Amino acid sequence: MSTFSTAGRVVLGAGVSEQVADLVAGLGRRVLVVAGRSADVAGLPAVAVHRHRGEPDVDAVRAAVAIARDVRPDVVVGWGGGSVLDLAKCVAVLAPGGTDVLDHLEVVGRGLPLPDAALPVVAVPSTAGTGAEVTANAPVRVPDRGVKASLRGRAMLPAVAVVDPLLTLGCPPDLTAASGADALTQCLEAYTTPQATPLTDPLARDGLVRAGRSLRRVVEHGDDVGARTDLSVAALQSGMALANARLGAVHGLAAALGGRLGAPHGQVCAAVLAATTAANVAALRRTDPHGPGLARYDDAAVALTGLPGARADDAVAWLADLVAALAVPGLGTLGLARDDVPDVVADALAASSTRGNPVTLTPAELTDVVAASW
Ligand SMILES: NC(=O)c1ccc[n+]([C@@H]2O[C@H](COP(=O)([O-])OP(=O)(O)OC[C@H]3O[C@@H](n4cnc5c(N)ncnc54)[C@H](O)[C@@H]3O)[C@@H](O)[C@H]2O)c1
């Protein structure tokens, strides 16, 4: 059986962010806006505007929830990068009840189910990467545990996703590269996981085609609206796919590393992307050489490279070239300490995303991935 859940409505296209005020008006009168530092939300009628910067941690969620419990909104707008959208989703699901973020956090919290209902969220991404506008989870940093873990539940799906590629025109090259690498990784992991479905496959595969042809282009030519559109669509598709399939070991490692390093999530994914893919392909070739897992990487190679005869090894080489071209810093440069590697590997193995990986990687194989990504 396959199920497919996404935002209640998706509005996509150049300029559609001009419709946000009207879309919000149809959902409620008391509007709480959670916005990034540079988001232009002056046209929205709001009872409060909460500006946020940085990937949300437990304290940031508590502070934003406290504001919402004070102003009692009936609709929440999240307008910014994935971090801001996630914070808005956390607020919408936690504010109406009396519980704390740690009551519901996966892996390191109590993991209690989230409420079935939340305030409606209008999610307006200003980066092209996370797909958080259509996912049912929000990663939260837990600094004293050194990891990121998610709040997750269907009530976290936004009521409306407004995807306007023009909002990403201001993203500088390093942010464009990091967020674009996140979208590409999400499409690749959602396409190669055994939990992929007939409903997620076309989305993830088309996202690979779009990211494959446009990611380098958009980093070099940030004013190319066609390439920006490709990445916004790929990010949206990646979110739809991951929310209904699973991810894999790249995101498992990113959860373990992201809590320890201050580095952006997309950079962390990009740093381990090529080595993790190489490890997966090698392990599949050893354990199941004629199985569907390896065939999926062959097809992903065709989608990414645009070459009909491409095979899994071509995908690995293409990804290594991409990461080099994007000048993604390695894990050592991002600040990982050698002494932390065993804990990173243990946390990555326990991360929820790793359960979606197409093959079980051993601690030794993951340690090699970290070393190769240094
Ligand atoms: N919920 C999900 O399904 C999901 C999926 C993937 C990633 N994530 C999370 O999303 C976060 C990363 O989000 P992100 O990559 O969008 O980055 P981000 O939201 O952390 O933003 C990074 C920086 O970019 C700036 N920025 C945002 N839009 C801009 C624009 N248009 N022009 C110039 N600057 C802009 C922000 O102010 C911030 O300083 C991580 O916390 C990650 O864990 C969530």
Short mmCIF file of C-alpha atoms and ligand atoms in Angstrom, two decimals:
data_model
loop_
_atom_site.label_atom_id
_atom_site.label_comp_id
_atom_site.label_asym_id
_atom_site.label_seq_id
_atom_site.Cartn_x
_atom_site.Cartn_y
_atom_site.Cartn_z
CA MET A 1 0.00 0.00 0.00
CA SER A 2 1.17 3.53 -0.74
CA THR A 3 -0.23 6.71 0.74
CA PHE A 4 0.58 10.25 -0.33
CA SER A 5 0.18 13.31 1.88
CA THR A 6 1.28 16.81 1.08
CA ALA A 7 0.34 20.42 1.78
CA GLY A 8 -3.38 21.09 1.47
CA ARG A 9 -2.72 23.32 -1.54
CA VAL A 10 0.41 24.12 -3.54
CA VAL A 11 0.69 27.41 -5.41
CA LEU A 12 3.74 27.45 -7.69
CA GLY A 13 5.07 30.01 -10.13
CA ALA A 14 7.05 33.19 -10.65
CA GLY A 15 5.38 36.01 -8.73
CA VAL A 16 2.86 33.93 -6.76
CA SER A 17 4.12 35.29 -3.43
CA GLU A 18 2.05 38.39 -4.23
CA GLN A 19 -1.00 36.25 -3.43
CA VAL A 20 0.06 35.38 0.12
CA ALA A 21 -2.05 38.05 1.84
CA ASP A 22 -5.19 36.83 0.04
CA LEU A 23 -4.41 33.18 0.77
CA VAL A 24 -3.89 33.98 4.46
CA ALA A 25 -7.11 35.96 4.66
CA GLY A 26 -9.01 32.84 3.65
CA LEU A 27 -7.64 30.96 6.66
CA GLY A 28 -7.93 33.34 9.59
CA ARG A 29 -7.84 36.88 10.94
CA ARG A 30 -5.21 36.71 13.68
CA VAL A 31 -1.98 36.18 11.78
CA LEU A 32 1.36 35.32 13.36
CA VAL A 33 4.23 35.76 10.90
CA VAL A 34 7.45 33.84 11.48
CA ALA A 35 9.95 35.36 9.07
CA GLY A 36 13.60 35.32 8.12
CA ARG A 37 15.67 38.43 8.64
CA SER A 38 15.30 39.71 5.09
CA ALA A 39 11.79 38.48 4.22
CA ASP A 40 9.57 41.33 3.03
CA VAL A 41 6.37 40.68 4.98
CA ALA A 42 5.25 44.29 5.37
CA GLY A 43 2.12 43.64 3.28
CA LEU A 44 0.79 40.98 5.62
CA PRO A 45 -1.71 41.99 8.32
CA ALA A 46 -0.13 40.47 11.43
CA VAL A 47 -0.83 40.52 15.15
CA ALA A 48 2.88 39.76 15.60
CA VAL A 49 5.99 39.28 13.45
CA HIS A 50 8.66 37.02 14.90
CA ARG A 51 12.00 37.28 13.09
CA HIS A 52 14.28 34.26 13.29
CA ARG A 53 17.75 33.43 11.99
CA GLY A 54 19.63 30.14 12.15
CA GLU A 55 18.56 26.51 12.31
CA PRO A 56 16.00 26.24 15.15
CA ASP A 57 17.07 24.72 18.43
CA VAL A 58 14.97 23.71 21.42
CA ASP A 59 15.17 27.18 23.00
CA ALA A 60 14.21 28.93 19.75
CA VAL A 61 11.13 26.71 19.46
CA ARG A 62 10.15 27.39 23.08
CA ALA A 63 10.55 31.17 22.60
CA ALA A 64 8.43 31.22 19.43
CA VAL A 65 5.75 28.99 20.99
CA ALA A 66 5.59 31.34 23.99
CA ILE A 67 4.89 34.29 21.65
CA ALA A 68 2.14 32.31 19.91
CA ARG A 69 0.54 31.29 23.21
CA ASP A 70 0.54 34.98 24.12
CA VAL A 71 -0.94 36.44 20.89
CA ARG A 72 -3.23 33.46 20.12
CA PRO A 73 -3.12 33.44 16.31
CA ASP A 74 -5.53 31.44 14.18
CA VAL A 75 -3.09 31.16 11.26
CA VAL A 76 0.73 31.09 11.07
CA VAL A 77 2.76 32.29 8.10
CA GLY A 78 6.32 30.97 7.72
CA TRP A 79 8.29 33.07 5.20
CA GLY A 80 11.99 32.37 4.85
CA GLY A 81 14.43 29.51 4.48
CA GLY A 82 13.77 25.98 5.66
CA SER A 83 14.75 26.96 9.21
CA VAL A 84 11.98 29.54 9.38
CA LEU A 85 9.39 27.24 7.81
CA ASP A 86 10.27 24.53 10.33
CA LEU A 87 9.96 26.97 13.22
CA ALA A 88 6.53 28.09 11.96
CA LYS A 89 5.42 24.46 11.72
CA CYS A 90 6.62 23.75 15.28
CA VAL A 91 4.72 26.79 16.57
CA ALA A 92 1.53 25.79 14.76
CA VAL A 93 1.50 22.28 16.18
CA LEU A 94 2.69 23.06 19.74
CA ALA A 95 1.05 26.42 20.55
CA PRO A 96 -2.58 25.23 20.89
CA GLY A 97 -1.67 22.53 23.44
CA GLY A 98 0.33 22.70 26.63
CA THR A 99 3.21 20.39 25.80
CA ASP A 100 6.91 21.11 25.32
CA VAL A 101 8.99 20.42 22.22
CA LEU A 102 11.01 17.75 24.07
CA ASP A 103 7.80 15.82 24.84
CA HIS A 104 7.46 15.02 21.14
CA LEU A 105 10.99 15.05 19.70
CA GLU A 106 12.13 11.81 18.04
CA VAL A 107 15.21 9.89 19.17
CA VAL A 108 16.34 12.22 21.99
CA GLY A 109 12.97 13.42 23.34
CA ARG A 110 10.01 11.50 24.77
CA GLY A 111 8.69 10.84 21.26
CA LEU A 112 5.03 11.30 22.24
CA PRO A 113 2.69 11.59 19.24
CA LEU A 114 1.94 15.14 18.17
CA PRO A 115 -1.66 16.40 18.37
CA ASP A 116 -3.84 15.46 15.39
CA ALA A 117 -4.62 19.11 14.64
CA ALA A 118 -2.55 22.27 14.38
CA LEU A 119 -3.02 25.90 13.37
CA PRO A 120 -2.99 26.26 9.58
CA VAL A 121 0.41 27.22 8.18
CA VAL A 122 1.09 29.14 4.99
CA ALA A 123 4.67 28.24 4.05
CA VAL A 124 6.61 30.54 1.72
CA PRO A 125 10.16 29.28 1.03
CA SER A 126 12.82 31.88 0.16
CA THR A 127 15.49 29.25 -0.54
CA ALA A 128 15.33 26.35 -2.99
CA GLY A 129 16.42 23.32 -1.03
CA THR A 130 14.56 21.80 1.86
CA GLY A 131 11.03 21.23 0.59
CA ALA A 132 9.95 21.96 4.16
CA GLU A 133 6.86 23.68 2.72
CA VAL A 134 5.37 20.23 2.01
CA THR A 135 6.85 17.96 4.69
CA ALA A 136 5.35 16.68 7.91
CA ASN A 137 8.46 17.13 10.04
CA ALA A 138 10.79 19.79 11.39
CA PRO A 139 14.37 19.08 12.48
CA VAL A 140 15.34 20.80 15.73
CA ARG A 141 18.87 21.15 17.12
CA VAL A 142 19.38 19.74 20.61
CA PRO A 143 22.66 21.43 21.60
CA ASP A 144 23.29 19.53 24.83
CA ARG A 145 22.93 16.21 22.99
CA GLY A 146 24.91 17.37 19.93
CA VAL A 147 22.30 16.14 17.43
CA LYS A 148 19.32 17.25 15.39
CA ALA A 149 16.06 15.36 15.74
CA SER A 150 12.61 15.90 14.27
CA LEU A 151 9.14 16.71 15.39
CA ARG A 152 7.00 14.64 13.05
CA GLY A 153 3.29 14.19 12.45
CA ARG A 154 0.70 14.75 9.74
CA ALA A 155 -0.62 17.84 11.52
CA MET A 156 2.70 19.53 10.62
CA LEU A 157 1.85 19.55 6.90
CA PRO A 158 1.26 23.18 5.89
CA ALA A 159 -2.22 24.18 4.74
CA VAL A 160 -0.75 26.11 1.79
CA ALA A 161 2.71 26.06 0.19
CA VAL A 162 3.49 29.14 -1.90
CA VAL A 163 6.56 28.44 -4.04
CA ASP A 164 7.82 31.50 -5.87
CA PRO A 165 11.23 31.03 -7.54
CA LEU A 166 11.65 34.81 -7.73
CA LEU A 167 12.10 34.86 -3.92
CA THR A 168 15.32 32.86 -4.33
CA LEU A 169 16.96 35.40 -6.69
CA GLY A 170 18.64 37.07 -3.71
CA CYS A 171 20.30 33.89 -2.44
CA PRO A 172 24.11 34.27 -2.66
CA PRO A 173 26.13 31.50 -4.38
CA ASP A 174 27.15 29.63 -1.20
CA LEU A 175 23.55 29.49 0.06
CA THR A 176 22.31 28.54 -3.42
CA ALA A 177 24.85 25.71 -3.56
CA ALA A 178 24.14 24.40 -0.07
CA SER A 179 20.36 24.48 -0.35
CA GLY A 180 20.43 23.11 -3.91
CA ALA A 181 22.64 20.23 -2.77
CA ASP A 182 20.05 19.47 -0.09
CA ALA A 183 17.27 19.24 -2.70
CA LEU A 184 19.39 17.02 -4.92
CA THR A 185 20.30 14.75 -1.99
CA GLN A 186 16.67 14.46 -0.91
CA CYS A 187 15.62 13.45 -4.44
CA LEU A 188 18.45 10.90 -4.65
CA GLU A 189 17.74 9.35 -1.25
CA ALA A 190 13.95 9.32 -1.78
CA TYR A 191 14.54 7.65 -5.17
CA THR A 192 16.98 4.98 -3.96
CA THR A 193 15.30 4.05 -0.66
CA PRO A 194 13.39 0.75 -0.64
CA GLN A 195 10.48 2.80 0.78
CA ALA A 196 10.11 4.70 -2.53
CA THR A 197 6.59 4.38 -3.95
CA PRO A 198 4.98 4.67 -7.40
CA LEU A 199 3.76 8.07 -6.25
CA THR A 200 7.13 9.42 -5.10
CA ASP A 201 9.28 7.98 -7.91
CA PRO A 202 8.22 10.39 -10.70
CA LEU A 203 8.70 13.37 -8.37
CA ALA A 204 12.12 12.30 -7.12
CA ARG A 205 13.35 11.35 -10.59
CA ASP A 206 12.23 14.60 -12.21
CA GLY A 207 13.82 16.47 -9.31
CA LEU A 208 17.11 14.71 -10.10
CA VAL A 209 16.84 15.77 -13.75
CA ARG A 210 16.16 19.40 -12.79
CA ALA A 211 18.87 19.60 -10.13
CA GLY A 212 21.27 17.72 -12.40
CA ARG A 213 20.94 20.20 -15.26
CA SER A 214 20.55 23.42 -13.26
CA LEU A 215 22.40 23.33 -9.93
CA ARG A 216 25.81 24.31 -11.28
CA ARG A 217 24.21 26.84 -13.61
CA VAL A 218 22.27 28.61 -10.85
CA VAL A 219 25.33 28.90 -8.60
CA GLU A 220 27.26 30.58 -11.42
CA HIS A 221 24.34 32.60 -12.84
CA GLY A 222 22.06 33.46 -9.94
CA ASP A 223 19.89 35.67 -12.15
CA ASP A 224 18.85 32.79 -14.46
CA VAL A 225 15.13 32.54 -13.66
CA GLY A 226 14.77 29.27 -15.60
CA ALA A 227 17.50 27.60 -13.56
CA ARG A 228 16.13 29.11 -10.33
CA THR A 229 12.72 27.67 -11.24
CA ASP A 230 14.26 24.24 -11.81
CA LEU A 231 15.75 24.30 -8.33
CA SER A 232 12.56 25.56 -6.65
CA VAL A 233 10.58 22.80 -8.36
CA ALA A 234 13.23 20.19 -7.50
CA ALA A 235 13.13 21.29 -3.85
CA LEU A 236 9.33 21.07 -3.81
CA GLN A 237 9.45 17.62 -5.42
CA SER A 238 12.12 16.49 -2.97
CA GLY A 239 9.92 17.47 -0.04
CA MET A 240 6.88 15.70 -1.50
CA ALA A 241 8.98 12.59 -2.12
CA LEU A 242 10.76 12.43 1.22
CA ALA A 243 7.56 13.02 3.18
CA ASN A 244 6.02 9.91 1.60
CA ALA A 245 9.08 7.69 1.17
CA ARG A 246 12.20 7.97 3.34
CA LEU A 247 15.71 9.35 3.17
CA GLY A 248 18.99 7.52 3.82
CA ALA A 249 22.47 7.57 5.32
CA VAL A 250 23.43 11.03 3.99
CA HIS A 251 20.66 12.53 6.09
CA GLY A 252 21.46 10.16 8.95
CA LEU A 253 25.01 11.51 8.98
CA ALA A 254 23.73 15.08 8.56
CA ALA A 255 21.54 14.67 11.65
CA ALA A 256 24.55 13.47 13.65
CA LEU A 257 26.90 16.12 12.26
CA GLY A 258 24.44 19.02 12.16
CA GLY A 259 24.00 19.05 15.92
CA ARG A 260 27.77 19.27 16.43
CA LEU A 261 28.86 21.62 13.64
CA GLY A 262 27.54 25.11 13.13
CA ALA A 263 27.59 24.45 9.36
CA PRO A 264 24.48 24.83 7.18
CA HIS A 265 22.51 21.60 6.71
CA GLY A 266 22.96 21.60 2.91
CA GLN A 267 26.74 21.96 3.22
CA VAL A 268 26.87 19.01 5.60
CA CYS A 269 24.80 16.89 3.20
CA ALA A 270 27.01 17.90 0.28
CA ALA A 271 30.19 17.11 2.22
CA VAL A 272 29.21 13.45 2.71
CA LEU A 273 27.09 12.96 -0.44
CA ALA A 274 29.65 11.49 -2.84
CA ALA A 275 31.35 9.21 -0.29
CA THR A 276 28.04 7.90 1.08
CA THR A 277 26.76 7.19 -2.43
CA ALA A 278 30.02 5.40 -3.26
CA ALA A 279 29.69 3.30 -0.08
CA ASN A 280 26.07 2.41 -0.87
CA VAL A 281 26.89 1.42 -4.45
CA ALA A 282 29.86 -0.70 -3.32
CA ALA A 283 27.82 -2.42 -0.60
CA LEU A 284 24.93 -3.13 -2.98
CA ARG A 285 27.30 -4.50 -5.61
CA ARG A 286 28.77 -6.84 -2.98
CA THR A 287 25.54 -7.96 -1.33
CA ASP A 288 22.90 -7.77 -4.09
CA PRO A 289 24.59 -7.15 -7.47
CA HIS A 290 21.50 -7.93 -9.56
CA GLY A 291 18.93 -6.43 -7.18
CA PRO A 292 16.72 -3.36 -7.54
CA GLY A 293 18.91 -1.19 -5.29
CA LEU A 294 21.80 -0.99 -7.73
CA ALA A 295 19.44 -0.58 -10.68
CA ARG A 296 17.98 2.48 -8.95
CA TYR A 297 21.44 4.07 -8.79
CA ASP A 298 21.93 3.25 -12.50
CA ASP A 299 18.72 5.10 -13.32
CA ALA A 300 19.59 7.99 -10.98
CA ALA A 301 22.86 8.28 -12.93
CA VAL A 302 20.90 8.67 -16.18
CA ALA A 303 18.67 11.34 -14.59
CA LEU A 304 21.57 13.31 -13.12
CA THR A 305 23.97 13.18 -16.05
CA GLY A 306 21.45 13.21 -18.91
CA LEU A 307 23.43 10.34 -20.51
CA PRO A 308 21.24 7.34 -21.50
CA GLY A 309 23.98 4.76 -20.87
CA ALA A 310 25.09 6.08 -17.47
CA ARG A 311 25.54 3.59 -14.61
CA ALA A 312 25.78 3.84 -10.82
CA ASP A 313 29.53 4.54 -10.87
CA ASP A 314 28.89 7.47 -13.20
CA ALA A 315 26.54 8.93 -10.59
CA VAL A 316 29.28 8.65 -7.96
CA ALA A 317 31.80 10.37 -10.23
CA TRP A 318 29.28 13.04 -11.25
CA LEU A 319 28.48 13.80 -7.60
CA ALA A 320 32.19 14.03 -6.70
CA ASP A 321 32.70 16.50 -9.60
CA LEU A 322 29.67 18.51 -8.49
CA VAL A 323 30.85 18.77 -4.89
CA ALA A 324 34.29 19.90 -6.12
CA ALA A 325 32.75 22.44 -8.51
CA LEU A 326 30.57 23.84 -5.72
CA ALA A 327 33.70 24.15 -3.51
CA VAL A 328 31.92 22.43 -0.64
CA PRO A 329 34.16 22.40 2.47
CA GLY A 330 35.11 19.00 3.89
CA LEU A 331 34.15 17.86 7.39
CA GLY A 332 37.54 18.85 8.85
CA THR A 333 37.15 22.38 7.50
CA LEU A 334 33.60 22.46 8.82
CA GLY A 335 35.07 21.89 12.30
CA LEU A 336 34.59 18.19 13.04
CA ALA A 337 37.06 16.87 15.64
CA ARG A 338 38.67 13.48 14.95
CA ASP A 339 37.78 12.37 18.50
CA ASP A 340 34.08 12.89 17.74
CA VAL A 341 33.99 10.47 14.79
CA PRO A 342 32.94 7.34 16.78
CA ASP A 343 30.03 9.25 18.36
CA VAL A 344 29.03 10.70 14.99
CA VAL A 345 28.93 7.21 13.51
CA ALA A 346 26.90 5.86 16.45
CA ASP A 347 24.43 8.76 16.24
CA ALA A 348 24.14 8.39 12.46
CA LEU A 349 23.30 4.70 12.84
CA ALA A 350 20.55 5.62 15.36
CA ALA A 351 19.15 8.49 13.25
CA SER A 352 15.68 7.93 11.81
CA SER A 353 16.78 8.79 8.24
CA THR A 354 19.35 5.98 8.20
CA ARG A 355 16.54 3.43 8.39
CA GLY A 356 15.65 4.39 4.81
CA ASN A 357 19.10 3.61 3.40
CA PRO A 358 19.03 1.02 0.58
CA VAL A 359 21.65 -1.12 2.30
CA THR A 360 22.83 -1.51 5.88
CA LEU A 361 26.19 0.20 6.26
CA THR A 362 28.44 -1.06 9.06
CA PRO A 363 30.10 1.27 11.59
CA ALA A 364 33.40 0.67 9.76
CA GLU A 365 31.86 1.64 6.41
CA LEU A 366 30.36 4.83 7.89
CA THR A 367 33.71 5.64 9.52
CA ASP A 368 35.31 5.32 6.08
CA VAL A 369 32.64 7.65 4.64
CA VAL A 370 33.47 10.27 7.26
CA ALA A 371 37.22 9.91 6.56
CA ALA A 372 36.68 10.19 2.79
CA SER A 373 34.60 13.34 3.37
CA TRP A 374 37.27 15.06 5.48
N1 LIG B 1 11.39 20.03 7.35
C1 LIG B 1 12.05 19.41 6.41
O1 LIG B 1 11.51 18.52 5.76
C2 LIG B 1 13.46 19.78 6.13
C3 LIG B 1 14.13 19.19 5.05
C4 LIG B 1 15.45 19.55 4.83
C5 LIG B 1 16.08 20.47 5.65
N2 LIG B 1 15.40 21.02 6.69
C6 LIG B 1 16.03 22.00 7.58
O2 LIG B 1 16.06 23.28 6.92
C7 LIG B 1 17.16 24.02 7.45
C8 LIG B 1 17.98 24.60 6.30
O3 LIG B 1 17.17 25.45 5.55
P1 LIG B 1 17.78 26.33 4.34
O4 LIG B 1 18.81 25.54 3.62
O5 LIG B 1 16.63 26.83 3.58
O6 LIG B 1 18.58 27.50 5.07
P2 LIG B 1 18.15 28.42 6.30
O7 LIG B 1 16.69 28.57 6.40
O8 LIG B 1 18.89 27.95 7.51
O9 LIG B 1 18.74 29.84 5.84
C9 LIG B 1 20.13 30.02 5.69
C10 LIG B 1 20.43 31.52 5.57
O10 LIG B 1 19.90 32.02 4.36
C11 LIG B 1 19.24 33.25 4.57
N3 LIG B 1 18.24 33.39 3.50
C12 LIG B 1 17.07 32.73 3.36
N4 LIG B 1 16.46 33.11 2.23
C13 LIG B 1 17.26 34.02 1.63
C14 LIG B 1 17.18 34.78 0.41
N5 LIG B 1 16.15 34.63 -0.44
N6 LIG B 1 18.19 35.63 0.13
C15 LIG B 1 19.25 35.76 0.95
N7 LIG B 1 19.38 35.08 2.12
C16 LIG B 1 18.40 34.22 2.44
C17 LIG B 1 18.68 33.10 5.97
O11 LIG B 1 18.41 34.35 6.55
C18 LIG B 1 19.81 32.38 6.67
O12 LIG B 1 20.80 33.29 7.11
C19 LIG B 1 17.93 23.08 8.34
O13 LIG B 1 17.63 23.31 9.67
C20 LIG B 1 17.47 21.73 7.91
O14 LIG B 1 17.59 20.75 8.92
C21 LIG B 1 14.10 20.71 6.91
#
